[in-house]
Amino acid sequence: MTASVVDALPPLVEPGPELTRSEVQRYSRHLIIPEVGVPGQRRLKNARVLVIGAGGLGSPALLYLAAAGVGTLGIIDDDVVDESNLQRQVIHGQADLGRSKAQSAAEPVAQVNPLVRTVLHEQHLDSGNALDLFADYDLVLDGTDNFATRYLVNDACALLGKPYVWGSIFRFEGQVSVFWSGHGPTYRDLYPVPPPPGSVPSCAEGGVLGVLCAAVGSVMSTEAIKLITGIGRSLLGRLLVYDALEMRYRTVALRPDPTAAPVTELVDYQAFCGVSTPAAAAAAAGHTITASELRQRLSDGDDVLVVDVREPAERAIVAIPGSVLIPKDRILSGEALAELPQDRPIVLYCKSGGRSAECLAALHGAGFADAVHVGGGVLAWIDQVDPSLPRY
């Protein structure tokens, strides 16, 4: 795949109906740009864009695509608005807490541009519905934060021949690219195999600078508009990396792997990405207690050692009283094993149970056969024991 082939992309969408007087006035700043003009705006009017996730990246993308005049915006999200979302998911507000994210996002979109048709898909995206959902759209914009969904979106787009605008954020860094099977690289050319489970923390575990979403989400919107109208050079064949701390952008060339097997079907992407390792699942089976059970053991005076395997910054937010901090990496490396007592029951916990299950498998392998972990982690402790504690 030569660079010239990747660069030369025709407009993705045919022009829609003539613009009304109101539309001419609304989009006048687009219309006077020679590269966009009336034909480009009519293409935007005729475009159908599916946005996966009304979260940190979906928030700016939905607002700017609506403002730009994209005719139909689909929103896939089966989550509800949580207070921890408001630091970066600017399409939602305090009054939206507990509401469907899709419904919450649709209202600001309508306020920005009532001419846009919004289609809500309040369901979990999986291998059983992806092809049907994607079929009605011209391109897919994905702002989710897990590998299983990214591989699913990539493969569904490859099977349908649709372009895929992808963005990712973590702490202070963002990445954006365009994937399009048959025209250039796909997500599988960037990540041929998923990383080992637990090796790449999610934003919920590692955090993200809220304002980073605006920078990355706006680039994703720009790429969608360029593809629809056929202007400029897209990020197809390039990975854009943004470092907010250094205020630096750089691009890395991507090329399709000529030896890669073509995508022929959708699979079980949770299993493909090994969301839960077999060792962690085996360790947790029969060795998981509830937060309420831990509280009872502590109330009964059991001499248990409660170990927090999260990071210090997480512990500073909230912790189970009386626990000690031993981060996951120190347990998995074996460094901290000598600090653990052989004569006391050990109870591990993390934020929601995933990391503590990994550590539990390591402890069982090191001879701590009676160690257990708290299912649901500190979030379960908040829900079952002390709702006054802050969630994160």
XYZ file of C-alpha atoms in Angstrom:
392
model
C 0.000 0.000 0.000
C 1.758 3.160 -1.169
C 1.344 6.510 0.518
C -0.249 8.023 -2.587
C -3.036 5.444 -2.527
C -3.791 6.178 1.121
C -3.720 9.941 0.489
C -6.171 9.923 -2.416
C -9.587 9.309 -0.906
C -12.748 10.370 -2.705
C -15.650 11.838 -0.717
C -17.320 9.127 1.335
C -20.849 10.530 0.985
C -22.798 11.846 -1.983
C -24.289 15.353 -1.664
C -27.723 15.461 -0.095
C -30.639 17.779 -0.925
C -30.155 21.457 -1.628
C -29.526 23.557 1.459
C -32.413 25.563 2.837
C -32.160 29.263 3.560
C -31.815 28.468 7.260
C -29.053 25.946 6.572
C -27.145 28.426 4.422
C -27.232 30.903 7.271
C -26.289 28.309 9.901
C -23.361 26.862 7.948
C -22.189 30.036 6.223
C -18.680 29.842 7.710
C -18.299 26.403 6.120
C -19.757 27.478 2.806
C -17.188 30.215 2.242
C -14.311 27.755 2.660
C -13.460 26.724 -0.939
C -12.530 23.159 0.061
C -15.938 22.631 1.698
C -18.400 24.942 -0.010
C -21.998 24.038 -0.723
C -21.170 20.534 -2.087
C -19.234 19.634 1.053
C -21.983 20.871 3.323
C -24.556 18.874 1.376
C -22.391 15.783 1.868
C -22.346 16.440 5.623
C -26.123 16.865 5.542
C -26.435 13.462 3.867
C -23.940 11.701 6.158
C -24.743 9.087 8.799
C -22.149 8.744 11.546
C -22.284 6.214 14.372
C -20.547 7.299 17.592
C -19.747 4.472 20.000
C -19.716 5.754 23.542
C -21.162 9.037 24.795
C -18.236 9.449 27.154
C -15.032 11.452 27.224
C -14.276 11.257 23.492
C -17.872 10.908 22.387
C -18.824 14.148 24.149
C -16.817 16.618 21.998
C -17.232 14.457 18.899
C -21.027 14.452 19.112
C -21.231 18.179 19.762
C -18.894 19.160 16.933
C -20.336 16.725 14.410
C -23.793 18.055 15.232
C -22.613 21.643 14.911
C -20.954 20.792 11.596
C -24.280 19.617 10.190
C -23.900 15.825 10.016
C -27.418 14.763 9.066
C -27.747 11.640 11.225
C -25.871 10.842 14.403
C -26.209 7.413 15.981
C -25.196 6.963 19.622
C -24.397 3.558 21.111
C -24.144 3.512 24.896
C -25.796 1.275 27.484
C -24.274 3.029 30.504
C -25.699 5.655 32.863
C -24.145 8.957 33.928
C -22.005 8.706 37.060
C -20.570 11.625 39.004
C -17.028 10.491 38.174
C -17.875 11.022 34.474
C -18.417 14.767 34.794
C -14.691 15.574 35.029
C -14.308 14.860 31.305
C -17.651 13.876 29.727
C -18.775 17.436 29.125
C -21.930 16.557 27.215
C -23.500 15.532 30.548
C -24.301 17.646 33.609
C -25.146 17.324 37.276
C -28.847 16.961 36.509
C -28.094 13.918 34.320
C -26.705 11.709 37.108
C -28.278 8.265 36.884
C -29.726 8.894 33.422
C -29.002 6.920 30.287
C -25.886 8.390 28.677
C -27.408 8.075 25.220
C -30.496 10.029 26.231
C -28.465 12.557 28.168
C -26.207 13.170 25.154
C -29.086 13.483 22.686
C -30.484 16.594 24.356
C -27.341 18.794 24.024
C -26.980 17.569 20.434
C -30.494 18.808 19.694
C -29.726 22.103 21.419
C -26.626 22.600 19.308
C -28.375 21.715 16.060
C -32.072 20.778 15.892
C -31.624 19.873 12.213
C -29.622 16.774 13.140
C -31.478 13.452 13.412
C -30.320 11.496 16.456
C -30.728 7.718 16.684
C -30.213 6.119 20.092
C -28.941 2.575 20.530
C -29.176 1.947 24.270
C -27.714 -1.514 24.160
C -24.470 -3.345 24.733
C -22.443 -3.679 21.536
C -21.426 -7.268 20.829
C -20.752 -9.724 18.031
C -24.444 -10.486 17.708
C -25.618 -6.961 16.879
C -22.598 -5.049 15.536
C -23.083 -5.792 11.843
C -26.770 -4.857 11.910
C -26.082 -1.645 13.837
C -23.176 -0.544 11.636
C -24.923 -1.315 8.341
C -27.035 1.854 8.426
C -24.081 4.235 8.804
C -21.371 5.621 6.524
C -18.594 5.558 9.101
C -18.014 4.597 12.718
C -16.311 6.743 15.339
C -15.159 4.802 18.389
C -14.238 6.412 21.697
C -14.442 3.365 23.959
C -11.667 2.389 26.367
C -11.344 -1.379 26.120
C -9.552 -3.634 23.666
C -12.393 -6.098 23.197
C -14.688 -3.398 21.784
C -11.956 -1.965 19.574
C -11.264 -5.318 17.923
C -15.004 -5.867 17.508
C -15.508 -2.461 15.888
C -12.497 -2.965 13.634
C -13.629 -6.373 12.443
C -17.251 -5.352 11.895
C -16.119 -2.325 9.876
C -13.742 -4.528 7.866
C -16.542 -6.953 7.006
C -18.811 -4.085 5.957
C -16.110 -2.072 4.182
C -16.643 1.009 6.360
C -14.015 3.444 7.677
C -13.310 3.444 11.396
C -12.159 6.605 13.204
C -10.425 5.537 16.404
C -9.248 7.495 19.412
C -7.658 6.538 22.709
C -6.705 8.453 25.840
C -4.735 7.644 28.985
C -3.499 10.049 31.633
C -1.777 12.759 29.518
C -1.523 11.027 26.136
C -3.955 10.590 23.290
C -3.852 8.686 20.020
C -5.972 8.968 16.874
C -6.025 7.114 13.572
C -8.312 6.095 10.735
C -8.621 2.429 9.812
C -10.220 1.187 6.609
C -9.828 -2.346 5.331
C -9.129 -2.416 1.605
C -7.911 1.198 1.593
C -5.207 1.132 4.235
C -4.251 -0.282 7.633
C -6.719 -1.563 10.199
C -6.601 -1.649 13.970
C -5.124 -5.143 13.746
C -2.115 -3.703 11.906
C -1.499 -1.422 14.885
C -2.218 -4.143 17.454
C -1.946 -7.581 15.801
C -2.669 -9.261 19.134
C -4.257 -7.852 22.276
C -1.927 -7.003 25.164
C -1.811 -9.415 28.105
C -4.768 -8.951 30.485
C -4.025 -6.365 33.142
C -0.902 -5.035 31.402
C -2.639 -1.878 30.128
C -4.771 -0.179 32.787
C -8.020 1.438 31.741
C -8.803 5.098 32.385
C -10.864 3.947 35.366
C -7.701 2.422 36.827
C -5.009 4.804 35.612
C -6.882 8.084 35.211
C -7.060 10.657 32.453
C -6.651 14.423 32.309
C -10.178 15.547 31.513
C -9.269 18.256 29.014
C -7.341 15.690 26.944
C -10.720 14.449 25.708
C -11.374 17.781 23.991
C -8.138 17.663 22.006
C -8.462 14.035 20.927
C -12.219 14.141 20.348
C -11.916 17.205 18.127
C -9.265 15.483 15.994
C -11.561 12.487 15.617
C -14.394 14.792 14.510
C -12.083 16.494 12.041
C -11.120 13.154 10.516
C -14.777 12.180 10.147
C -15.588 15.462 8.394
C -12.608 15.093 6.044
C -13.642 11.571 5.098
C -17.252 12.603 4.467
C -16.338 15.590 2.300
C -13.201 14.181 0.660
C -10.925 17.058 1.676
C -7.387 17.086 3.009
C -5.175 14.161 3.955
C -6.710 11.759 6.429
C -4.918 9.859 9.178
C -5.405 6.630 7.264
C -1.929 5.095 7.289
C -0.753 7.275 10.165
C -1.048 7.211 13.945
C -1.252 10.635 15.583
C 0.179 10.727 19.116
C -0.493 13.717 21.364
C 1.489 14.330 24.553
C -0.323 16.991 26.570
C 2.450 17.395 29.143
C 5.043 18.171 26.474
C 2.415 19.822 24.217
C 3.739 17.813 21.310
C 2.124 16.048 18.381
C 3.897 13.416 16.315
C 2.807 10.934 13.675
C 3.891 7.347 13.102
C 3.477 5.645 9.734
C 1.277 2.546 9.612
C 1.048 0.000 6.817
C -1.137 -3.053 6.302
C 0.451 -6.387 7.091
C 0.412 -8.311 3.777
C 0.646 -11.616 5.643
C -2.303 -10.953 7.965
C -5.294 -13.233 7.600
C -8.418 -11.421 6.426
C -11.322 -10.924 8.810
C -14.053 -13.388 7.850
C -16.316 -13.382 10.906
C -16.918 -11.844 14.305
C -15.751 -13.797 17.330
C -16.076 -13.699 21.122
C -13.906 -10.641 21.762
C -13.991 -10.930 25.545
C -12.382 -14.355 25.194
C -10.081 -13.155 22.388
C -8.696 -10.382 24.595
C -8.537 -12.627 27.662
C -10.395 -10.080 29.758
C -10.019 -12.457 32.688
C -7.002 -14.755 32.656
C -7.665 -18.451 33.259
C -5.366 -18.336 36.284
C -7.220 -15.374 37.815
C -10.609 -16.963 37.156
C -9.469 -20.264 38.685
C -8.029 -18.510 41.733
C -11.198 -16.503 42.310
C -13.432 -19.591 42.094
C -14.149 -20.562 45.677
C -11.846 -17.873 47.050
C -14.032 -14.779 46.667
C -15.837 -13.117 49.552
C -18.291 -10.237 49.552
C -17.613 -6.865 51.123
C -20.300 -7.628 53.692
C -18.558 -10.869 54.592
C -15.282 -8.998 55.081
C -16.999 -6.490 57.341
C -18.413 -9.342 59.423
C -15.009 -10.968 59.768
C -13.495 -7.685 60.913
C -16.377 -7.110 63.338
C -15.870 -10.608 64.762
C -12.247 -9.775 65.497
C -10.717 -12.140 62.928
C -7.002 -11.433 62.624
C -7.069 -10.944 58.847
C -4.591 -8.911 56.834
C -6.523 -6.797 54.310
C -4.250 -5.872 51.401
C -5.033 -3.070 48.939
C -3.363 -3.913 45.602
C -4.201 -0.617 43.899
C -1.880 2.338 43.300
C -1.077 4.996 45.950
C -3.061 7.689 44.093
C -6.177 5.500 44.180
C -5.744 4.708 47.856
C -5.543 8.429 48.621
C -9.132 8.731 47.350
C -10.746 5.923 49.314
C -9.687 2.731 51.075
C -11.094 -0.017 53.275
C -10.223 0.963 56.869
C -7.358 -0.989 58.379
C -5.983 -2.232 55.068
C -2.352 -1.997 53.983
C -1.118 -0.983 50.548
C 0.910 -3.413 48.455
C 0.508 -2.484 44.751
C -0.211 -5.225 42.253
C 3.115 -4.998 40.432
C 5.041 -5.739 43.636
C 2.974 -8.864 44.218
C 3.125 -10.153 40.645
C 6.891 -9.618 40.509
C 7.329 -11.566 43.759
C 9.018 -8.612 45.441
C 6.372 -8.268 48.163
C 5.813 -11.949 48.965
C 8.305 -11.917 51.828
C 6.284 -9.148 53.513
C 3.144 -11.294 53.728
C 2.530 -13.373 56.858
C 2.184 -17.135 56.645
C 0.139 -17.314 59.865
C -2.673 -14.816 59.117
C -5.553 -15.011 56.621
C -4.994 -12.631 53.718
C -7.806 -10.732 51.974
C -6.979 -8.807 48.801
C -8.983 -6.044 47.165
C -8.675 -3.520 44.351
C -11.177 -1.147 42.751
C -13.595 -3.693 41.291
C -11.998 -7.140 41.613
C -9.956 -7.674 38.460
C -6.508 -6.806 39.737
C -7.027 -8.513 43.080
C -7.958 -11.741 41.250
C -4.643 -11.583 39.364
C -2.771 -11.099 42.629
C -4.767 -13.897 44.223
C -3.530 -16.307 41.549
C 0.057 -15.235 42.287
C -0.405 -15.776 46.025
C -1.920 -19.214 45.527
C 1.043 -20.115 43.331
C 3.411 -18.958 46.082
C 1.811 -21.150 48.724
C -0.747 -18.787 50.271
C -3.516 -21.272 49.584
C -6.083 -19.718 51.948
C -5.877 -16.192 50.536
C -9.144 -14.715 49.234
C -10.200 -11.505 47.531
C -13.187 -9.176 47.732
C -15.503 -9.500 44.754
C -16.294 -6.031 43.437
C -13.417 -4.463 45.358
C -13.647 -1.159 47.180
C -16.674 -0.192 45.087
C -18.534 -3.143 46.590
C -17.403 -2.005 50.065
C -18.937 1.404 49.367
C -22.174 -0.126 48.084
C -22.574 -2.783 50.784
C -20.854 -1.337 53.838
C -20.271 2.428 53.791
C -22.130 4.451 51.140
C -20.752 7.665 52.645
C -17.344 6.956 51.074
C -16.562 8.565 47.690
C -16.642 6.523 44.485
C -14.121 7.110 41.691
